[in-house]
């Protein structure tokens, strides 16, 4: 049990938080504490227990750790709902999702997580468009974050192809393409509805089109990679077939040559006996 916990925590220690993420966590904790003030009770108040002179230092450390974990857990849960531009969004992508990456041990789990996170970026875009909160800044943020996850998926597909797992690579590519196609249509549909009533439709349309174009470019790249790998694999297979046929022909020629030699020797022996 302890070994399993150490195995999980060891890679987690390598996660380094950027300054903006640290600041975001601090801001989120302060905001949570402000919105959820502790109710003071005369006899058993939490902080009175913490600062009680009768309480041993070891208990103070444990209770402080519990308090930090509870607040951090609440912030992390709240961050999971954050959208680009929200104060807790850096916590979502810089902490929550990095933890998920650490816990994805197998290659298959990593691929599934990359696909899921790429889809999450598009769902965030859809919510922002619906709420009229799409801007140039968060549109660029979505594009960059989406591209990063899509690149991970693309690299995984290429790796499977190199390892002669073409069927698995094709299935992942097909499923990912279908997912991207669905979200592209959703974004287009949402924007079409917005175009009918929204005064700022031109600016919104530009931002949405940028996201859709990025998605389409990712789809084109994945399809091109699949096609290229397919051609390479077919070429290699053809080379193998040719080499095999050459070897077979050499064996046949050798057999025919041996037959001819044997026939010659038999003819000589027959003539000698006569």
mmCIF file of C-alpha atoms in Angstrom, residues 76-208:
data_model
loop_
_atom_site.group_PDB
_atom_site.id
_atom_site.type_symbol
_atom_site.label_atom_id
_atom_site.label_comp_id
_atom_site.label_asym_id
_atom_site.label_seq_id
_atom_site.Cartn_x
_atom_site.Cartn_y
_atom_site.Cartn_z
ATOM 1 C CA UNK A 76 -9.478 22.472 -6.926
ATOM 2 C CA UNK A 77 -13.110 21.370 -7.254
ATOM 3 C CA UNK A 78 -14.204 24.923 -8.032
ATOM 4 C CA UNK A 79 -11.366 25.271 -10.559
ATOM 5 C CA UNK A 80 -12.656 22.284 -12.528
ATOM 6 C CA UNK A 81 -15.607 24.467 -13.597
ATOM 7 C CA UNK A 82 -13.451 27.459 -14.565
ATOM 8 C CA UNK A 83 -13.284 28.817 -18.115
ATOM 9 C CA UNK A 84 -10.452 30.691 -19.866
ATOM 10 C CA UNK A 85 -10.252 34.151 -18.323
ATOM 11 C CA UNK A 86 -11.535 33.023 -14.902
ATOM 12 C CA UNK A 87 -9.251 33.493 -11.893
ATOM 13 C CA UNK A 88 -9.115 29.755 -11.176
ATOM 14 C CA UNK A 89 -8.514 28.633 -14.772
ATOM 15 C CA UNK A 90 -4.713 28.399 -14.306
ATOM 16 C CA UNK A 91 -5.373 26.028 -11.399
ATOM 17 C CA UNK A 92 -7.546 23.873 -13.647
ATOM 18 C CA UNK A 93 -4.945 23.459 -16.413
ATOM 19 C CA UNK A 94 -1.778 23.897 -14.334
ATOM 20 C CA UNK A 95 -2.654 21.775 -11.304
ATOM 21 C CA UNK A 96 -5.751 19.599 -11.760
ATOM 22 C CA UNK A 97 -4.870 18.426 -15.261
ATOM 23 C CA UNK A 98 -1.188 17.934 -14.443
ATOM 24 C CA UNK A 99 -2.206 15.640 -11.596
ATOM 25 C CA UNK A 100 -4.335 13.643 -14.050
ATOM 26 C CA UNK A 101 -1.319 13.357 -16.367
ATOM 27 C CA UNK A 102 0.844 12.052 -13.525
ATOM 28 C CA UNK A 103 -1.785 9.424 -12.693
ATOM 29 C CA UNK A 104 -2.044 8.248 -16.328
ATOM 30 C CA UNK A 105 0.574 5.484 -16.199
ATOM 31 C CA UNK A 106 -0.025 3.499 -19.398
ATOM 32 C CA UNK A 107 0.309 4.796 -22.970
ATOM 33 C CA UNK A 108 -3.356 4.002 -23.577
ATOM 34 C CA UNK A 109 -4.404 6.031 -20.519
ATOM 35 C CA UNK A 110 -2.253 8.965 -21.663
ATOM 36 C CA UNK A 111 -3.802 8.934 -25.150
ATOM 37 C CA UNK A 112 -7.344 8.836 -23.741
ATOM 38 C CA UNK A 113 -6.531 11.720 -21.388
ATOM 39 C CA UNK A 114 -5.064 13.845 -24.211
ATOM 40 C CA UNK A 115 -8.191 13.251 -26.313
ATOM 41 C CA UNK A 116 -10.435 14.120 -23.369
ATOM 42 C CA UNK A 117 -8.538 17.321 -22.542
ATOM 43 C CA UNK A 118 -8.539 18.436 -26.185
ATOM 44 C CA UNK A 119 -12.306 17.949 -26.196
ATOM 45 C CA UNK A 120 -12.542 19.878 -22.906
ATOM 46 C CA UNK A 121 -10.903 22.900 -24.564
ATOM 47 C CA UNK A 122 -13.616 22.898 -27.240
ATOM 48 C CA UNK A 123 -16.394 22.529 -24.661
ATOM 49 C CA UNK A 124 -14.947 25.569 -22.887
ATOM 50 C CA UNK A 125 -15.082 27.496 -26.155
ATOM 51 C CA UNK A 126 -18.733 26.535 -26.632
ATOM 52 C CA UNK A 127 -19.641 27.782 -23.146
ATOM 53 C CA UNK A 128 -17.825 31.065 -23.687
ATOM 54 C CA UNK A 129 -19.648 31.656 -26.971
ATOM 55 C CA UNK A 130 -23.027 30.835 -25.406
ATOM 56 C CA UNK A 131 -22.317 33.216 -22.504
ATOM 57 C CA UNK A 132 -21.050 35.978 -24.849
ATOM 58 C CA UNK A 133 -17.674 35.873 -23.104
ATOM 59 C CA UNK A 134 -15.504 34.920 -26.074
ATOM 60 C CA UNK A 135 -12.695 37.439 -26.553
ATOM 61 C CA UNK A 136 -9.512 37.677 -28.575
ATOM 62 C CA UNK A 137 -7.436 36.780 -25.510
ATOM 63 C CA UNK A 138 -9.332 33.696 -24.361
ATOM 64 C CA UNK A 139 -9.804 32.589 -27.984
ATOM 65 C CA UNK A 140 -6.001 32.569 -28.375
ATOM 66 C CA UNK A 141 -5.693 30.737 -25.066
ATOM 67 C CA UNK A 142 -8.160 28.088 -26.220
ATOM 68 C CA UNK A 143 -6.351 27.671 -29.539
ATOM 69 C CA UNK A 144 -2.959 27.253 -27.872
ATOM 70 C CA UNK A 145 -4.193 24.832 -25.204
ATOM 71 C CA UNK A 146 -6.211 22.835 -27.733
ATOM 72 C CA UNK A 147 -3.258 22.617 -30.132
ATOM 73 C CA UNK A 148 -0.991 21.372 -27.332
ATOM 74 C CA UNK A 149 -3.349 18.492 -26.505
ATOM 75 C CA UNK A 150 -4.062 17.737 -30.164
ATOM 76 C CA UNK A 151 -0.300 17.514 -30.796
ATOM 77 C CA UNK A 152 -0.044 14.941 -28.008
ATOM 78 C CA UNK A 153 -2.766 12.880 -29.682
ATOM 79 C CA UNK A 154 -1.033 13.196 -33.056
ATOM 80 C CA UNK A 155 2.320 12.087 -31.611
ATOM 81 C CA UNK A 156 0.647 9.101 -29.948
ATOM 82 C CA UNK A 157 -0.941 8.084 -33.256
ATOM 83 C CA UNK A 158 2.422 8.315 -35.040
ATOM 84 C CA UNK A 159 4.060 6.288 -32.270
ATOM 85 C CA UNK A 160 1.483 3.513 -32.670
ATOM 86 C CA UNK A 161 2.124 3.477 -36.417
ATOM 87 C CA UNK A 162 5.870 3.155 -35.852
ATOM 88 C CA UNK A 163 5.216 0.245 -33.506
ATOM 89 C CA UNK A 164 3.214 -1.587 -36.210
ATOM 90 C CA UNK A 165 -0.106 -0.962 -34.428
ATOM 91 C CA UNK A 166 -1.821 0.569 -37.443
ATOM 92 C CA UNK A 167 -5.323 -0.593 -36.500
ATOM 93 C CA UNK A 168 -5.155 1.033 -33.055
ATOM 94 C CA UNK A 169 -3.728 4.223 -34.563
ATOM 95 C CA UNK A 170 -6.485 4.356 -37.182
ATOM 96 C CA UNK A 171 -9.226 3.833 -34.574
ATOM 97 C CA UNK A 172 -7.904 6.615 -32.336
ATOM 98 C CA UNK A 173 -7.592 8.951 -35.331
ATOM 99 C CA UNK A 174 -11.119 8.129 -36.524
ATOM 100 C CA UNK A 175 -12.656 8.612 -33.068
ATOM 101 C CA UNK A 176 -10.760 11.861 -32.521
ATOM 102 C CA UNK A 177 -11.809 13.142 -35.939
ATOM 103 C CA UNK A 178 -15.459 12.387 -35.198
ATOM 104 C CA UNK A 179 -15.199 14.221 -31.874
ATOM 105 C CA UNK A 180 -13.627 17.269 -33.523
ATOM 106 C CA UNK A 181 -16.229 17.239 -36.292
ATOM 107 C CA UNK A 182 -19.081 17.185 -33.773
ATOM 108 C CA UNK A 183 -17.694 20.116 -31.776
ATOM 109 C CA UNK A 184 -16.979 22.080 -34.944
ATOM 110 C CA UNK A 185 -20.631 21.734 -35.944
ATOM 111 C CA UNK A 186 -21.744 22.700 -32.431
ATOM 112 C CA UNK A 187 -19.614 25.859 -32.512
ATOM 113 C CA UNK A 188 -20.935 26.768 -35.954
ATOM 114 C CA UNK A 189 -24.536 26.188 -34.856
ATOM 115 C CA UNK A 190 -24.117 28.288 -31.714
ATOM 116 C CA UNK A 191 -22.547 31.124 -33.681
ATOM 117 C CA UNK A 192 -25.303 31.006 -36.308
ATOM 118 C CA UNK A 193 -27.868 31.510 -33.550
ATOM 119 C CA UNK A 194 -25.792 34.351 -32.118
ATOM 120 C CA UNK A 195 -25.521 36.005 -35.537
ATOM 121 C CA UNK A 196 -29.293 36.468 -35.602
ATOM 122 C CA UNK A 197 -29.456 38.600 -32.461
ATOM 123 C CA UNK A 198 -26.025 39.561 -31.208
ATOM 124 C CA UNK A 199 -24.875 43.084 -32.074
ATOM 125 C CA UNK A 200 -21.233 42.083 -31.623
ATOM 126 C CA UNK A 201 -21.620 39.150 -33.987
ATOM 127 C CA UNK A 202 -18.760 40.202 -36.294
ATOM 128 C CA UNK A 203 -16.203 40.155 -33.476
ATOM 129 C CA UNK A 204 -17.600 36.911 -32.068
ATOM 130 C CA UNK A 205 -17.690 35.352 -35.528
ATOM 131 C CA UNK A 206 -14.012 36.181 -36.027
ATOM 132 C CA UNK A 207 -13.035 34.515 -32.738
ATOM 133 C CA UNK A 208 -15.197 31.451 -33.327
#
